[in-house]
Coordinates of N, CA and C in Angstrom, one line a residue:
M1 N 1.2 -13.6 9.9 CA 1.3 -15.0 9.8 C 2.7 -15.4 10.2
R2 N 2.8 -16.5 11.0 CA 4.1 -17.0 11.3 C 4.3 -18.3 10.5
E3 N 5.5 -18.6 10.2 CA 5.8 -19.8 9.5 C 6.7 -20.7 10.3
H4 N 6.4 -22.0 10.3 CA 7.2 -23.0 10.9 C 7.5 -24.0 9.8
G5 N 8.8 -24.0 9.4 CA 9.2 -24.8 8.3 C 8.4 -24.3 7.1
R6 N 7.7 -25.1 6.4 CA 7.0 -24.7 5.2 C 5.5 -24.5 5.5
Q7 N 5.1 -24.7 6.8 CA 3.7 -24.5 7.2 C 3.5 -23.2 7.8
G8 N 2.6 -22.4 7.3 CA 2.2 -21.2 7.9 C 1.0 -21.3 8.8
Y9 N 1.0 -20.5 9.9 CA -0.2 -20.5 10.8 C -0.4 -19.1 11.3
V10 N -1.6 -18.8 11.8 CA -1.9 -17.5 12.4 C -2.8 -17.7 13.6
I11 N -2.4 -16.9 14.6 CA -3.3 -17.0 15.8 C -4.5 -16.0 15.5
G12 N -5.6 -16.2 16.1 CA -6.7 -15.3 15.8 C -7.9 -15.6 16.8
R13 N -8.8 -14.8 16.7 CA -10.1 -14.9 17.4 C -11.2 -14.4 16.6
L14 N -12.3 -15.2 16.6 CA -13.5 -14.9 15.9 C -14.5 -14.6 16.9
L15 N -15.2 -13.5 16.8 CA -16.3 -13.1 17.8 C -17.5 -12.8 17.0
R16 N -18.7 -13.3 17.5 CA -20.0 -13.0 16.9 C -20.9 -12.6 18.0
I17 N -21.5 -11.4 17.9 CA -22.4 -10.9 18.8 C -23.8 -10.7 18.1
S18 N -24.8 -11.3 18.5 CA -26.1 -11.1 18.0 C -26.7 -9.8 18.4
L19 N -27.0 -8.9 17.5 CA -27.6 -7.6 17.8 C -29.1 -7.7 18.1
I20 N -29.6 -8.9 18.0 CA -31.0 -9.2 18.3 C -31.2 -9.5 19.7
D21 N -30.4 -10.5 20.2 CA -30.5 -11.0 21.6 C -29.3 -10.8 22.5
G22 N -28.2 -10.4 21.9 CA -26.9 -10.2 22.7 C -26.1 -11.5 22.9
K23 N -26.6 -12.6 22.4 CA -25.9 -13.8 22.5 C -24.5 -13.7 21.9
T24 N -23.5 -14.0 22.6 CA -22.1 -13.8 22.1 C -21.3 -15.2 22.1
E25 N -20.7 -15.4 21.0 CA -19.9 -16.7 20.8 C -18.5 -16.3 20.2
F26 N -17.5 -17.1 20.5 CA -16.2 -16.9 19.9 C -15.4 -18.1 19.8
I27 N -14.4 -18.0 19.0 CA -13.4 -19.1 18.8 C -12.1 -18.4 19.2
N28 N -11.3 -19.1 20.0 CA -10.0 -18.6 20.4 C -8.9 -19.5 19.8
A29 N -8.2 -19.0 18.8 CA -7.2 -19.9 18.2 C -5.8 -19.4 18.5
G30 N -5.4 -19.6 19.8 CA -4.0 -19.3 20.2 C -3.8 -17.9 20.8
H31 N -4.8 -17.1 20.9 CA -4.6 -15.7 21.5 C -4.6 -15.8 23.0
P32 N -4.0 -14.8 23.6 CA -4.1 -14.6 25.1 C -5.6 -14.4 25.5
W33 N -5.9 -14.6 26.7 CA -7.2 -14.5 27.3 C -7.7 -13.0 27.2
P34 N -8.9 -12.8 26.8 CA -9.5 -11.5 26.8 C -9.7 -11.0 28.2
L35 N -9.8 -9.7 28.3 CA -10.1 -9.0 29.6 C -11.5 -8.4 29.5
R36 N -12.3 -8.5 30.6 CA -13.6 -7.9 30.6 C -13.7 -7.1 31.8
M37 N -14.1 -5.8 31.6 CA -14.3 -4.9 32.8 C -15.9 -4.9 33.0
R38 N -16.2 -5.2 34.2 CA -17.6 -5.2 34.6 C -17.7 -4.5 36.0
D39 N -18.5 -3.6 36.2 CA -18.7 -2.9 37.5 C -17.4 -2.4 38.0
G40 N -16.5 -1.9 37.1 CA -15.2 -1.3 37.5 C -14.1 -2.3 37.9
K41 N -14.4 -3.6 37.7 CA -13.4 -4.6 38.0 C -13.0 -5.3 36.7
V42 N -11.7 -5.5 36.5 CA -11.2 -6.2 35.3 C -10.9 -7.6 35.6
R43 N -11.4 -8.6 34.8 CA -11.1 -10.0 35.0 C -10.7 -10.6 33.7
E44 N -9.8 -11.6 33.8 CA -9.5 -12.4 32.6 C -10.6 -13.3 32.3
I45 N -11.0 -13.5 31.1 CA -11.9 -14.5 30.7 C -11.1 -15.7 30.3
A46 N -11.3 -16.8 30.9 CA -10.4 -18.0 30.6 C -11.1 -19.0 29.7
P47 N -11.0 -18.7 28.4 CA -11.6 -19.7 27.4 C -10.7 -20.8 27.2
E48 N -11.3 -21.8 26.5 CA -10.4 -22.9 26.0 C -9.7 -22.3 24.8
I49 N -8.4 -22.7 24.7 CA -7.6 -22.1 23.6 C -7.3 -23.3 22.6
D50 N -7.8 -23.0 21.3 CA -7.6 -24.0 20.3 C -6.2 -23.7 19.5
M51 N -5.9 -24.6 18.7 CA -4.7 -24.4 17.9 C -4.8 -23.2 16.9
P52 N -3.7 -22.6 16.6 CA -3.8 -21.5 15.6 C -4.4 -21.9 14.3
F53 N -5.0 -21.0 13.5 CA -5.5 -21.3 12.2 C -4.4 -21.7 11.3
G54 N -4.6 -22.7 10.4 CA -3.6 -23.0 9.4 C -2.9 -24.3 9.6
F55 N -3.0 -24.9 10.8 CA -2.4 -26.2 11.1 C -3.2 -27.3 10.3
H56 N -2.5 -28.2 9.7 CA -3.1 -29.2 8.8 C -3.7 -30.4 9.6
A57 N -3.3 -30.5 10.9 CA -3.8 -31.7 11.7 C -5.3 -31.5 11.8
P58 N -6.0 -32.6 11.8 CA -7.5 -32.5 12.0 C -7.8 -31.9 13.3
H59 N -8.6 -30.9 13.2 CA -8.9 -30.1 14.4 C -10.2 -29.4 14.3
R60 N -11.1 -29.5 15.3 CA -12.4 -28.8 15.3 C -12.2 -27.6 16.3
Y61 N -12.6 -26.4 15.8 CA -12.5 -25.3 16.7 C -13.8 -25.2 17.6
R62 N -13.6 -25.0 18.9 CA -14.7 -24.9 19.8 C -15.4 -23.5 19.8
V63 N -16.7 -23.5 19.6 CA -17.4 -22.3 19.7 C -17.8 -22.2 21.1
Q64 N -17.4 -21.1 21.8 CA -17.6 -20.9 23.2 C -18.5 -19.7 23.4
S65 N -19.3 -19.8 24.5 CA -20.1 -18.7 24.8 C -19.4 -17.6 25.7
L66 N -19.8 -16.4 25.5 CA -19.2 -15.3 26.3 C -20.3 -14.5 26.9
D67 N -20.2 -14.3 28.2 CA -21.2 -13.6 29.0 C -20.9 -12.1 28.9
L68 N -21.7 -11.4 28.1 CA -21.6 -9.9 28.0 C -22.9 -9.3 28.5
R69 N -22.7 -8.3 29.4 CA -23.9 -7.6 30.0 C -23.7 -6.1 29.6
P70 N -24.9 -5.4 29.6 CA -24.8 -4.0 29.3 C -23.9 -3.3 30.3
G71 N -23.0 -2.5 29.8 CA -22.0 -1.8 30.6 C -20.6 -2.4 30.6
D72 N -20.5 -3.7 30.1 CA -19.2 -4.3 30.0 C -18.3 -3.7 29.0
R73 N -17.1 -3.7 29.2 CA -16.0 -3.4 28.2 C -15.2 -4.6 28.0
L74 N -15.1 -5.0 26.8 CA -14.3 -6.2 26.4 C -13.0 -5.8 25.7
V75 N -11.9 -6.2 26.2 CA -10.6 -5.9 25.6 C -9.9 -7.2 25.2
M76 N -9.6 -7.3 23.9 CA -8.9 -8.4 23.4 C -7.6 -8.0 22.9
L77 N -6.6 -8.8 23.2 CA -5.2 -8.4 23.0 C -4.5 -9.5 22.2
T78 N -3.4 -9.1 21.5 CA -2.5 -10.1 20.9 C -1.4 -10.3 21.9
D79 N -0.6 -11.3 21.7 CA 0.5 -11.7 22.6 C 1.5 -10.6 22.7
G80 N 1.7 -9.8 21.6 CA 2.6 -8.7 21.6 C 2.3 -7.6 22.6
M81 N 1.1 -7.5 23.1 CA 0.7 -6.6 24.1 C 1.2 -7.0 25.5
L82 N 1.6 -8.3 25.6 CA 2.0 -8.9 26.9 C 3.5 -9.3 27.0
E83 N 4.2 -9.1 25.9 CA 5.6 -9.6 25.9 C 6.6 -8.6 26.4
R84 N 7.7 -9.2 26.8 CA 8.9 -8.4 27.2 C 8.6 -7.4 28.3
N85 N 8.9 -6.1 28.0 CA 8.7 -5.1 29.0 C 7.3 -4.7 29.3
A86 N 6.3 -5.3 28.6 CA 4.9 -5.0 28.9 C 4.5 -5.6 30.3
H87 N 5.3 -6.5 30.8 CA 4.9 -7.0 32.1 C 5.0 -5.9 33.2
S88 N 5.7 -4.9 32.9 CA 5.8 -3.8 33.9 C 4.5 -2.9 33.9
L89 N 3.6 -3.1 33.0 CA 2.4 -2.4 32.9 C 1.3 -3.1 33.7
D90 N 0.4 -2.4 34.3 CA -0.7 -2.9 35.0 C -1.9 -2.6 34.0
L91 N -2.1 -3.6 33.0 CA -3.1 -3.4 32.0 C -4.5 -3.3 32.6
S92 N -4.8 -4.0 33.7 CA -6.1 -4.0 34.3 C -6.4 -2.6 34.9
D93 N -5.4 -2.0 35.5 CA -5.5 -0.7 36.1 C -5.7 0.4 34.9
L94 N -4.9 0.2 33.9 CA -5.1 1.1 32.7 C -6.4 1.0 32.1
I95 N -7.0 -0.2 32.0 CA -8.3 -0.4 31.4 C -9.4 0.4 32.3
V96 N -9.2 0.3 33.6 CA -10.1 1.0 34.5 C -10.0 2.5 34.4
R97 N -8.7 2.9 34.3 CA -8.5 4.4 34.2 C -9.0 5.0 32.9
T98 N -9.1 4.2 31.9 CA -9.5 4.7 30.6 C -11.0 4.4 30.3
R99 N -11.7 4.0 31.3 CA -13.2 3.7 31.2 C -14.0 4.8 30.5
A100 N -13.7 6.0 30.9 CA -14.5 7.1 30.4 C -14.2 7.4 28.9
L101 N -13.1 6.9 28.4 CA -12.8 7.2 27.0 C -13.6 6.3 26.0
H102 N -13.8 6.8 24.8 CA -14.4 6.0 23.8 C -13.5 4.8 23.6
P103 N -14.1 3.7 23.2 CA -13.2 2.5 23.0 C -12.1 2.7 22.1
R104 N -12.2 3.4 21.0 CA -11.1 3.7 20.1 C -10.0 4.4 20.8
E105 N -10.3 5.4 21.6 CA -9.3 6.1 22.4 C -8.6 5.3 23.5
A106 N -9.5 4.5 24.1 CA -8.9 3.6 25.1 C -7.9 2.6 24.5
A107 N -8.2 2.1 23.3 CA -7.3 1.2 22.6 C -6.0 1.9 22.3
R108 N -6.1 3.1 21.8 CA -4.9 3.9 21.5 C -4.0 4.1 22.7
T109 N -4.7 4.4 23.8 CA -3.9 4.6 25.1 C -3.2 3.3 25.5
L110 N -3.9 2.2 25.4 CA -3.3 0.9 25.8 C -2.1 0.6 24.9
I111 N -2.2 0.8 23.6 CA -1.1 0.6 22.6 C 0.0 1.5 22.9
A112 N -0.3 2.8 23.2 CA 0.8 3.8 23.5 C 1.6 3.4 24.7
A113 N 0.9 2.9 25.7 CA 1.5 2.4 26.9 C 2.5 1.3 26.7
V114 N 2.1 0.3 25.8 CA 2.9 -0.8 25.5 C 4.1 -0.4 24.7
V115 N 3.9 0.5 23.7 CA 5.0 1.0 22.9 C 6.0 1.7 23.8
D116 N 5.5 2.6 24.7 CA 6.4 3.3 25.7 C 7.2 2.3 26.5
A117 N 6.5 1.2 27.0 CA 7.2 0.2 27.8 C 8.3 -0.5 27.1
H118 N 8.2 -0.5 25.7 CA 9.2 -1.2 24.9 C 10.2 -0.1 24.3
H119 N 10.1 1.1 24.8 CA 10.9 2.2 24.3 C 10.8 2.4 22.8
G120 N 9.6 2.1 22.3 CA 9.4 2.3 20.8 C 9.8 1.2 19.9
H121 N 10.3 0.1 20.5 CA 10.9 -1.0 19.6 C 10.1 -2.3 20.0
L122 N 9.0 -2.5 19.3 CA 8.3 -3.7 19.5 C 8.9 -4.9 18.8
Q123 N 8.9 -6.1 19.4 CA 9.4 -7.3 18.7 C 8.3 -8.1 18.0
D124 N 7.1 -7.8 18.3 CA 5.9 -8.5 17.8 C 4.8 -7.5 17.6
D125 N 3.8 -7.9 16.8 CA 2.7 -7.0 16.7 C 2.0 -6.8 18.0
A126 N 1.5 -5.6 18.3 CA 0.8 -5.3 19.5 C -0.6 -4.7 19.1
T127 N -1.6 -5.6 19.2 CA -2.9 -5.2 18.7 C -3.9 -5.3 19.8
V128 N -4.8 -4.4 19.9 CA -5.9 -4.4 20.9 C -7.2 -4.0 20.3
M129 N -8.3 -4.7 20.7 CA -9.6 -4.3 20.3 C -10.4 -4.1 21.6
C130 N -11.1 -3.0 21.6 CA -11.8 -2.6 22.8 C -13.3 -2.4 22.3
L131 N -14.2 -3.1 23.0 CA -15.6 -3.1 22.7 C -16.4 -2.8 23.9
D132 N -17.3 -1.8 23.8 CA -18.3 -1.5 24.9 C -19.6 -2.1 24.5
W133 N -20.2 -2.9 25.4 CA -21.5 -3.5 25.1 C -22.5 -2.8 25.9
H134 N -23.5 -2.2 25.1 CA -24.6 -1.5 25.7 C -25.9 -2.3 25.8
G135 N -25.9 -3.5 25.2 CA -27.1 -4.3 25.2 C -27.9 -4.1 24.0
V136 N -29.0 -4.8 23.9 CA -29.8 -4.7 22.7 C -30.9 -3.7 22.7
D137 N -31.2 -3.2 23.9 CA -32.3 -2.2 24.1 C -31.8 -0.8 24.1
H138 N -30.5 -0.5 24.1 CA -30.0 0.8 24.2 C -29.3 1.3 23.0
S139 N -29.8 1.0 21.8 CA -29.2 1.3 20.6 C -30.2 1.9 19.6
R140 N -29.7 2.7 18.7 CA -30.5 3.2 17.6 C -30.1 2.4 16.3
R141 N -29.4 1.3 16.5 CA -28.9 0.5 15.4 C -30.0 -0.6 15.0
D142 N -30.0 -0.8 13.7 CA -30.9 -1.8 13.2 C -30.2 -3.2 13.3
A143 N -30.8 -4.1 14.0 CA -30.2 -5.4 14.2 C -30.0 -6.2 12.9
D144 N -30.6 -5.9 11.8 CA -30.4 -6.6 10.6 C -29.1 -6.2 9.9
T145 N -28.7 -4.9 10.1 CA -27.5 -4.4 9.4 C -26.4 -3.9 10.4
G146 N -26.8 -3.5 11.6 CA -25.8 -2.9 12.5 C -25.6 -1.5 12.3
A147 N -26.3 -0.9 11.3 CA -26.0 0.5 11.0 C -26.8 1.5 11.9
D148 N -26.2 2.6 12.2 CA -26.9 3.6 13.0 C -27.8 4.3 12.0
L149 N -29.1 4.2 12.3 CA -30.1 4.6 11.3 C -30.0 6.1 11.0
A150 N -29.5 6.9 11.9 CA -29.4 8.3 11.6 C -28.3 8.6 10.6
D151 N -27.3 7.7 10.6 CA -26.2 7.9 9.7 C -26.2 7.0 8.4
A152 N -27.1 6.1 8.4 CA -27.1 5.1 7.3 C -27.8 5.6 6.1
S153 N -27.4 5.0 5.0 CA -28.1 5.3 3.7 C -29.5 4.7 3.8
A154 N -30.4 5.3 3.0 CA -31.7 4.8 3.0 C -31.8 3.4 2.3
R155 N -32.6 2.6 2.9 CA -32.8 1.3 2.2 C -33.5 1.5 0.9
R156 N -33.5 0.6 0.1 CA -34.1 0.7 -1.3 C -35.6 0.5 -1.2
T157 N -36.3 1.1 -0.3 CA -37.7 1.0 -0.1 C -38.4 2.3 -0.4
G158 N -37.7 3.3 -0.9 CA -38.2 4.6 -1.1 C -38.2 5.5 0.1
R159 N -37.8 4.9 1.2 CA -37.7 5.7 2.4 C -36.5 6.7 2.3
T160 N -36.6 7.8 2.9 CA -35.5 8.7 2.9 C -34.9 8.8 4.3
V161 N -33.6 9.2 4.3 CA -32.9 9.4 5.6 C -33.1 10.9 6.0
P162 N -33.4 11.1 7.3 CA -33.6 12.5 7.7 C -32.3 13.3 7.6
E163 N -32.5 14.5 7.2 CA -31.3 15.4 7.1 C -30.8 15.8 8.5
R164 N -29.6 16.1 8.6 CA -29.0 16.6 9.8 C -29.2 18.0 10.0

C-alpha cells in the first residue's frame, strides 16, 4: 500500500474467469497493461485503467471483458516489473521463450530476469502472475469448486476419492 499524505491507496487487479463458460472479466485499478501470448505472439491488452483502490473520491470501477481462448497465456505484472533497468529486458521475447515452462516456473524466470536487470536491488515490488488458459472442455476440474477431482477431498455425499 502506498500512502499519500494521510490517504492510503493500492493498485490492483481483480480477475474473474468462469470455469463453466470461460467468460472473463476484470477490473484494472492502476496496474500496467497485461500481456497475452496467443499463437506464439505477445500483445499488450489495453484495458481502461481506473483509479487505485482506496481513493475516497466517488468512483465506479469498470468491469471489462477479456478475450481468453484455449492456448492463451496471460501475464499480469506490477509496475515494479517495468521500472528502471527493466526496460533493458525484452519481456515479450522472454514470455515466448518460457512458453514450454509451467506458469509457475515461467513467472519465476521473469522475476529472476528483472532482479538480475536491477543487480539484485529492486526499488519497488516486482510481482508477476502467469496463467495458462486451456478452456472449459480440457479440464478434469469441477466448475463448481475448481478442484482437480483426482486430488480433491471427497464431497460430503458419501462418495470416495480414488486412491493413487
